[in-house]
């Protein structure tokens, strides 16, 4: 009778204990032979690098897995997917250690190239049973920080996620700008006092950024990789830059960029998920010219020119009575989605003679009105200015496309007293309204 490996194994297992020295367990013998009855796929016990790991080297990266199976492992193949979704060819792994119940396998050194961002990797494990049972690991993401400065790569990776968020919802761009400004009055600290009515509506951008904040802010691996923590305040500041960058669009000169070179802004000590912290005095909507200039000088060190510049952020976004009390659903300009000089054009009256200093200074074509918000709980009544109602089709005003359009009320553009204060000195002319 020919003694095959399987019959010999059966003989060993059925022999009387006194007739042959058994040096290993039956399960070990089965495992190191081919188990004809094995229909169970291999199981993944551990992997390295694990999901979410940050690595700063993109060359000669080695991936490792530990797997268990009733049969020996026949092969393990490693595969990469780059941040753009391109899948590379499979690479044969090497057995590093056979621990009896588990086997440790490693990839050959793999080059991830120069693209920083989220790479993914996986393995396909096949055992040596007759059934050739196999297991394919789900794609596992790791964060690759390439280049000479890993911190710059980390900021770029976070920025890309914020850009995707803002591209999917353009309404977030002005909200990011507003969030950044309100957070940085008194110092950027990643916290907003939700009890301050001037912060109404900021929950929208805060909540939109929560997944990104949870992923990166104060992550221990990221801190170790770049030598400094990324904070919630950093991510909010970066979102502000993204909002401005995307709102400028094609109108931005090539020499103008919105980059962030500093990380590590401290988050407020007593805030929870961005809510809390100190109550900061925000700029009022009813500043006179001198009060406006003084506020920005005291809080930011701005010159009067820089104050005029920062006020131009009102060229994007709108104002709702529910949040602010202002009836500004069309915003401050005719195109409230683009950061432009339209704010200044509207402020001086639109189509006025640019050589007529009197017209420029006195902001013609604006009329003041009272918005009563008695039906808006917790929202004060407001004084605002609206642009002169002109017929559709007049000057640069588009034609009325809808027969139901009111020919006198093309988009109701507004300004606050603080806006008008840039071109009119309202000192001594304010009185309280309720």
Tab-separated table of C-alpha atoms in Angstrom, residues 40-377:
chain	number	residue	atom	x	y	z
A	40	UNK	CA	-13.387	28.418	5.935
A	41	UNK	CA	-11.772	31.545	4.482
A	42	UNK	CA	-8.687	33.026	6.140
A	43	UNK	CA	-9.293	35.592	8.867
A	44	UNK	CA	-7.474	38.918	9.258
A	45	UNK	CA	-6.063	39.306	12.781
A	46	UNK	CA	-4.143	42.573	12.447
A	47	UNK	CA	-2.808	45.037	9.883
A	48	UNK	CA	-0.260	47.809	9.682
A	49	UNK	CA	-0.532	50.691	8.946
A	50	UNK	CA	-4.059	50.793	10.329
A	51	UNK	CA	-6.927	52.938	9.062
A	52	UNK	CA	-6.392	56.678	9.467
A	53	UNK	CA	-2.650	56.425	10.136
A	54	UNK	CA	-0.562	59.418	9.050
A	55	UNK	CA	2.768	58.666	7.373
A	56	UNK	CA	5.338	61.193	6.204
A	57	UNK	CA	7.360	59.016	3.826
A	58	UNK	CA	5.935	57.908	0.491
A	59	UNK	CA	8.814	55.658	-0.641
A	60	UNK	CA	9.653	52.117	0.445
A	61	UNK	CA	6.472	51.813	2.482
A	62	UNK	CA	5.933	48.294	3.806
A	63	UNK	CA	2.462	46.950	4.627
A	64	UNK	CA	1.908	44.003	6.969
A	65	UNK	CA	-0.935	41.657	7.875
A	66	UNK	CA	-1.374	38.805	10.326
A	67	UNK	CA	-3.846	36.127	9.227
A	68	UNK	CA	-5.186	32.882	10.685
A	69	UNK	CA	-6.556	29.811	8.920
A	70	UNK	CA	-7.073	26.081	9.378
A	71	UNK	CA	-4.725	25.537	6.425
A	72	UNK	CA	-1.427	27.129	5.506
A	73	UNK	CA	-1.621	30.361	3.512
A	74	UNK	CA	-0.816	29.886	-0.161
A	75	UNK	CA	-0.288	33.563	-1.092
A	76	UNK	CA	-1.023	37.131	-0.036
A	77	UNK	CA	-1.239	39.922	-2.600
A	78	UNK	CA	-1.028	43.634	-1.709
A	79	UNK	CA	-2.690	46.410	-3.723
A	80	UNK	CA	-2.753	50.235	-3.555
A	81	UNK	CA	-5.274	52.883	-4.625
A	82	UNK	CA	-4.134	56.510	-4.973
A	83	UNK	CA	-6.115	59.618	-3.855
A	84	UNK	CA	-7.626	59.944	-7.343
A	85	UNK	CA	-9.028	56.416	-7.215
A	86	UNK	CA	-6.506	54.769	-9.538
A	87	UNK	CA	-5.843	51.148	-8.539
A	88	UNK	CA	-2.355	49.704	-8.927
A	89	UNK	CA	-1.367	46.153	-9.800
A	90	UNK	CA	-1.185	43.476	-7.124
A	91	UNK	CA	2.173	42.739	-5.495
A	92	UNK	CA	3.118	39.360	-4.050
A	93	UNK	CA	3.728	39.364	-0.329
A	94	UNK	CA	6.401	37.503	1.616
A	95	UNK	CA	5.927	35.269	4.633
A	96	UNK	CA	7.732	36.837	7.596
A	97	UNK	CA	6.770	34.474	10.397
A	98	UNK	CA	4.739	31.304	10.909
A	99	UNK	CA	3.473	31.291	14.484
A	100	UNK	CA	1.552	28.056	14.238
A	101	UNK	CA	-1.964	29.429	14.559
A	102	UNK	CA	-1.192	32.601	12.559
A	103	UNK	CA	1.085	33.748	9.769
A	104	UNK	CA	2.650	37.180	9.330
A	105	UNK	CA	3.031	38.518	5.795
A	106	UNK	CA	4.621	41.700	4.463
A	107	UNK	CA	4.522	43.550	1.188
A	108	UNK	CA	7.602	44.405	-0.836
A	109	UNK	CA	8.671	48.054	-0.368
A	110	UNK	CA	6.044	50.108	-2.239
A	111	UNK	CA	6.329	53.614	-3.687
A	112	UNK	CA	3.342	55.905	-3.156
A	113	UNK	CA	4.648	58.633	-5.436
A	114	UNK	CA	4.341	62.358	-4.767
A	115	UNK	CA	0.569	62.672	-4.369
A	116	UNK	CA	-0.338	63.470	-0.779
A	117	UNK	CA	-3.785	62.715	0.494
A	118	UNK	CA	-5.730	59.602	1.426
A	119	UNK	CA	-4.282	56.440	-0.085
A	120	UNK	CA	-5.951	53.076	0.398
A	121	UNK	CA	-4.548	49.555	0.551
A	122	UNK	CA	-5.895	46.044	0.762
A	123	UNK	CA	-4.780	42.416	0.611
A	124	UNK	CA	-6.166	39.276	-0.972
A	125	UNK	CA	-5.351	36.138	1.018
A	126	UNK	CA	-5.682	32.595	-0.434
A	127	UNK	CA	-5.119	29.458	1.667
A	128	UNK	CA	-3.699	26.125	0.527
A	129	UNK	CA	-6.841	24.055	1.092
A	130	UNK	CA	-8.352	22.232	-1.861
A	131	UNK	CA	-11.152	24.818	-1.854
A	132	UNK	CA	-8.573	27.624	-2.168
A	133	UNK	CA	-10.513	29.683	0.347
A	134	UNK	CA	-9.823	33.371	0.081
A	135	UNK	CA	-10.374	36.633	1.892
A	136	UNK	CA	-10.202	40.170	0.429
A	137	UNK	CA	-9.666	42.957	2.908
A	138	UNK	CA	-11.800	46.102	2.469
A	139	UNK	CA	-9.933	49.166	1.258
A	140	UNK	CA	-8.222	50.764	4.251
A	141	UNK	CA	-7.374	54.479	4.078
A	142	UNK	CA	-4.106	55.977	5.273
A	143	UNK	CA	-3.073	59.629	5.149
A	144	UNK	CA	0.134	60.300	3.246
A	145	UNK	CA	1.940	63.574	3.921
A	146	UNK	CA	4.538	64.014	1.202
A	147	UNK	CA	7.038	66.775	0.453
A	148	UNK	CA	9.664	68.537	2.538
A	149	UNK	CA	7.110	69.954	4.999
A	150	UNK	CA	4.550	67.421	6.274
A	151	UNK	CA	2.556	70.223	7.956
A	152	UNK	CA	1.998	71.898	4.585
A	153	UNK	CA	0.857	68.569	3.159
A	154	UNK	CA	-1.536	68.091	6.097
A	155	UNK	CA	-3.054	71.541	5.579
A	156	UNK	CA	-3.420	70.768	1.874
A	157	UNK	CA	-5.196	67.506	2.601
A	158	UNK	CA	-7.613	69.125	5.060
A	159	UNK	CA	-8.179	72.004	2.663
A	160	UNK	CA	-9.108	69.569	-0.123
A	161	UNK	CA	-11.853	68.065	2.059
A	162	UNK	CA	-13.213	71.519	2.908
A	163	UNK	CA	-13.149	72.452	-0.787
A	164	UNK	CA	-15.168	69.338	-1.639
A	165	UNK	CA	-17.660	70.308	1.055
A	166	UNK	CA	-18.032	73.874	-0.245
A	167	UNK	CA	-18.226	72.722	-3.861
A	168	UNK	CA	-21.105	70.436	-2.972
A	169	UNK	CA	-22.929	73.303	-1.226
A	170	UNK	CA	-21.920	76.775	-2.468
A	171	UNK	CA	-24.120	78.405	0.192
A	172	UNK	CA	-21.475	77.396	2.744
A	173	UNK	CA	-18.852	79.767	1.287
A	174	UNK	CA	-20.207	83.007	2.774
A	175	UNK	CA	-21.133	81.141	5.953
A	176	UNK	CA	-17.499	80.016	6.331
A	177	UNK	CA	-16.359	83.644	5.975
A	178	UNK	CA	-18.835	84.792	8.609
A	179	UNK	CA	-17.817	81.965	10.950
A	180	UNK	CA	-14.131	82.829	10.601
A	181	UNK	CA	-14.707	86.505	11.278
A	182	UNK	CA	-16.939	85.980	14.301
A	183	UNK	CA	-14.515	83.406	15.722
A	184	UNK	CA	-11.490	85.679	15.341
A	185	UNK	CA	-12.920	88.761	17.052
A	186	UNK	CA	-10.867	88.744	20.235
A	187	UNK	CA	-8.680	85.890	18.938
A	188	UNK	CA	-9.379	82.794	16.832
A	189	UNK	CA	-10.191	80.055	19.341
A	190	UNK	CA	-12.600	77.669	17.604
A	191	UNK	CA	-15.573	78.631	19.775
A	192	UNK	CA	-18.755	80.628	19.254
A	193	UNK	CA	-21.057	81.909	21.982
A	194	UNK	CA	-24.389	80.557	20.789
A	195	UNK	CA	-26.282	82.707	23.299
A	196	UNK	CA	-25.198	85.873	21.469
A	197	UNK	CA	-27.943	86.737	18.926
A	198	UNK	CA	-25.280	88.125	16.563
A	199	UNK	CA	-24.073	84.524	16.139
A	200	UNK	CA	-27.458	83.226	15.005
A	201	UNK	CA	-27.141	80.903	12.021
A	202	UNK	CA	-23.504	79.953	12.614
A	203	UNK	CA	-24.585	76.475	13.629
A	204	UNK	CA	-24.872	75.666	9.913
A	205	UNK	CA	-21.158	76.033	9.031
A	206	UNK	CA	-20.059	74.693	12.431
A	207	UNK	CA	-22.081	71.504	12.023
A	208	UNK	CA	-20.975	71.125	8.387
A	209	UNK	CA	-17.331	71.091	9.492
A	210	UNK	CA	-17.818	68.628	12.376
A	211	UNK	CA	-16.751	65.489	10.399
A	212	UNK	CA	-13.527	67.185	9.300
A	213	UNK	CA	-12.867	68.522	12.807
A	214	UNK	CA	-13.480	65.082	14.313
A	215	UNK	CA	-11.092	63.496	11.821
A	216	UNK	CA	-8.125	65.854	12.185
A	217	UNK	CA	-8.365	68.130	15.237
A	218	UNK	CA	-5.980	67.065	18.027
A	219	UNK	CA	-5.338	63.695	16.350
A	220	UNK	CA	-2.349	62.163	18.142
A	221	UNK	CA	-0.899	60.481	15.029
A	222	UNK	CA	-1.157	63.684	12.999
A	223	UNK	CA	0.422	65.697	15.803
A	224	UNK	CA	3.328	63.243	15.962
A	225	UNK	CA	3.730	63.341	12.183
A	226	UNK	CA	3.884	67.131	11.790
A	227	UNK	CA	5.121	68.216	15.212
A	228	UNK	CA	2.100	70.372	16.078
A	229	UNK	CA	-1.576	69.769	16.707
A	230	UNK	CA	-4.175	70.847	14.171
A	231	UNK	CA	-7.006	72.453	16.118
A	232	UNK	CA	-10.650	73.247	15.497
A	233	UNK	CA	-9.672	76.922	15.295
A	234	UNK	CA	-7.191	76.020	12.528
A	235	UNK	CA	-9.851	74.162	10.554
A	236	UNK	CA	-12.340	77.029	10.885
A	237	UNK	CA	-9.667	79.495	9.735
A	238	UNK	CA	-8.851	77.260	6.780
A	239	UNK	CA	-12.546	77.023	5.896
A	240	UNK	CA	-12.660	80.839	5.893
A	241	UNK	CA	-9.825	80.946	3.367
A	242	UNK	CA	-11.501	78.296	1.231
A	243	UNK	CA	-14.761	80.267	1.253
A	244	UNK	CA	-12.966	83.420	0.103
A	245	UNK	CA	-10.912	81.565	-2.492
A	246	UNK	CA	-13.888	79.846	-4.082
A	247	UNK	CA	-16.061	82.975	-3.942
A	248	UNK	CA	-13.501	84.961	-5.939
A	249	UNK	CA	-13.508	82.341	-8.680
A	250	UNK	CA	-11.984	83.293	-12.023
A	251	UNK	CA	-11.831	86.963	-11.051
A	252	UNK	CA	-8.815	86.403	-8.796
A	253	UNK	CA	-5.521	87.702	-10.212
A	254	UNK	CA	-2.860	85.031	-10.539
A	255	UNK	CA	-0.657	86.705	-7.934
A	256	UNK	CA	-3.383	86.505	-5.274
A	257	UNK	CA	-3.636	83.299	-3.259
A	258	UNK	CA	-5.367	82.428	-0.019
A	259	UNK	CA	-2.924	80.159	1.803
A	260	UNK	CA	-2.515	79.297	5.478
A	261	UNK	CA	0.987	79.053	6.896
A	262	UNK	CA	0.268	78.828	10.631
A	263	UNK	CA	-1.282	75.981	12.604
A	264	UNK	CA	-1.664	75.403	16.307
A	265	UNK	CA	-4.216	78.067	17.239
A	266	UNK	CA	-5.443	77.132	20.734
A	267	UNK	CA	-9.077	76.102	21.076
A	268	UNK	CA	-11.088	77.678	23.889
A	269	UNK	CA	-10.847	75.711	27.127
A	270	UNK	CA	-14.542	75.483	27.983
A	271	UNK	CA	-16.159	75.016	24.577
A	272	UNK	CA	-17.943	71.852	23.471
A	273	UNK	CA	-17.943	71.019	19.746
A	274	UNK	CA	-17.348	74.666	18.904
A	275	UNK	CA	-20.007	76.132	21.161
A	276	UNK	CA	-19.131	78.112	24.266
A	277	UNK	CA	-16.072	80.123	25.138
A	278	UNK	CA	-15.962	83.803	26.070
A	279	UNK	CA	-18.655	86.253	24.990
A	280	UNK	CA	-16.930	88.596	22.554
A	281	UNK	CA	-18.110	92.042	21.553
A	282	UNK	CA	-18.900	91.787	17.852
A	283	UNK	CA	-19.034	94.807	15.530
A	284	UNK	CA	-22.431	96.447	15.597
A	285	UNK	CA	-24.640	97.078	12.594
A	286	UNK	CA	-25.133	100.694	13.666
A	287	UNK	CA	-21.581	101.996	13.912
A	288	UNK	CA	-20.732	105.522	12.899
A	289	UNK	CA	-17.688	106.045	10.710
A	290	UNK	CA	-15.404	106.701	13.660
A	291	UNK	CA	-16.776	103.783	15.692
A	292	UNK	CA	-16.278	101.420	12.743
A	293	UNK	CA	-12.672	102.459	12.196
A	294	UNK	CA	-11.961	102.325	15.934
A	295	UNK	CA	-13.393	98.803	16.308
A	296	UNK	CA	-11.190	97.295	13.628
A	297	UNK	CA	-8.147	99.183	14.812
A	298	UNK	CA	-8.640	98.047	18.424
A	299	UNK	CA	-9.465	94.394	17.620
A	300	UNK	CA	-7.324	93.687	14.576
A	301	UNK	CA	-4.873	96.550	14.263
A	302	UNK	CA	-6.402	97.483	10.895
A	303	UNK	CA	-5.831	100.792	9.180
A	304	UNK	CA	-8.808	102.670	7.766
A	305	UNK	CA	-7.965	101.292	4.302
A	306	UNK	CA	-7.916	97.729	5.655
A	307	UNK	CA	-11.228	98.363	7.384
A	308	UNK	CA	-12.796	99.403	4.082
A	309	UNK	CA	-11.310	96.274	2.523
A	310	UNK	CA	-12.658	93.831	5.132
A	311	UNK	CA	-16.137	95.343	4.857
A	312	UNK	CA	-16.121	94.206	1.231
A	313	UNK	CA	-16.753	90.672	2.499
A	314	UNK	CA	-20.407	91.746	2.477
A	315	UNK	CA	-20.311	91.263	-1.280
A	316	UNK	CA	-21.112	87.591	-0.691
A	317	UNK	CA	-23.890	86.183	1.405
A	318	UNK	CA	-27.364	87.295	2.365
A	319	UNK	CA	-29.153	88.361	5.549
A	320	UNK	CA	-32.280	86.744	6.957
A	321	UNK	CA	-34.670	88.259	9.464
A	322	UNK	CA	-34.724	85.008	11.414
A	323	UNK	CA	-30.968	85.193	12.085
A	324	UNK	CA	-30.044	88.869	12.017
A	325	UNK	CA	-33.278	90.833	11.795
A	326	UNK	CA	-32.330	92.329	8.423
A	327	UNK	CA	-34.550	91.784	5.407
A	328	UNK	CA	-31.708	91.045	3.008
A	329	UNK	CA	-32.583	87.845	1.213
A	330	UNK	CA	-30.831	89.170	-1.924
A	331	UNK	CA	-27.770	90.372	-0.033
A	332	UNK	CA	-25.698	93.495	-0.477
A	333	UNK	CA	-25.069	93.169	-4.217
A	334	UNK	CA	-26.767	91.840	-7.322
A	335	UNK	CA	-24.565	88.733	-7.344
A	336	UNK	CA	-24.130	87.670	-3.692
A	337	UNK	CA	-22.211	84.481	-4.552
A	338	UNK	CA	-19.046	86.194	-5.825
A	339	UNK	CA	-16.468	88.086	-3.788
A	340	UNK	CA	-15.970	91.223	-5.870
A	341	UNK	CA	-15.924	95.019	-5.905
A	342	UNK	CA	-19.682	95.027	-6.419
A	343	UNK	CA	-20.145	95.996	-2.789
A	344	UNK	CA	-18.280	99.255	-3.326
A	345	UNK	CA	-20.065	99.928	-6.617
A	346	UNK	CA	-23.423	99.603	-4.862
A	347	UNK	CA	-22.272	101.593	-1.837
A	348	UNK	CA	-21.545	104.685	-3.902
A	349	UNK	CA	-24.826	104.415	-5.716
A	350	UNK	CA	-24.090	102.270	-8.703
A	351	UNK	CA	-24.199	104.285	-11.936
A	352	UNK	CA	-22.996	107.644	-10.615
A	353	UNK	CA	-20.389	109.930	-12.069
A	354	UNK	CA	-17.096	108.691	-10.555
A	355	UNK	CA	-15.685	112.198	-10.954
A	356	UNK	CA	-18.464	113.758	-8.872
A	357	UNK	CA	-17.041	113.662	-5.355
A	358	UNK	CA	-20.300	114.855	-3.790
A	359	UNK	CA	-22.238	111.940	-5.302
A	360	UNK	CA	-19.587	109.429	-4.224
A	361	UNK	CA	-19.454	110.660	-0.642
A	362	UNK	CA	-23.202	110.928	-0.125
A	363	UNK	CA	-24.114	107.507	-1.551
A	364	UNK	CA	-27.123	108.450	-3.673
A	365	UNK	CA	-30.029	106.117	-4.455
A	366	UNK	CA	-30.188	104.678	-0.929
A	367	UNK	CA	-33.185	105.011	1.361
A	368	UNK	CA	-33.437	104.113	5.045
A	369	UNK	CA	-36.231	101.920	6.403
A	370	UNK	CA	-37.270	100.284	9.672
A	371	UNK	CA	-37.666	96.489	9.791
A	372	UNK	CA	-39.891	95.569	12.710
A	373	UNK	CA	-39.222	92.070	14.026
A	374	UNK	CA	-41.852	91.844	16.737
A	375	UNK	CA	-42.828	88.445	15.322
A	376	UNK	CA	-39.226	87.139	15.461
A	377	UNK	CA	-38.517	85.938	19.047
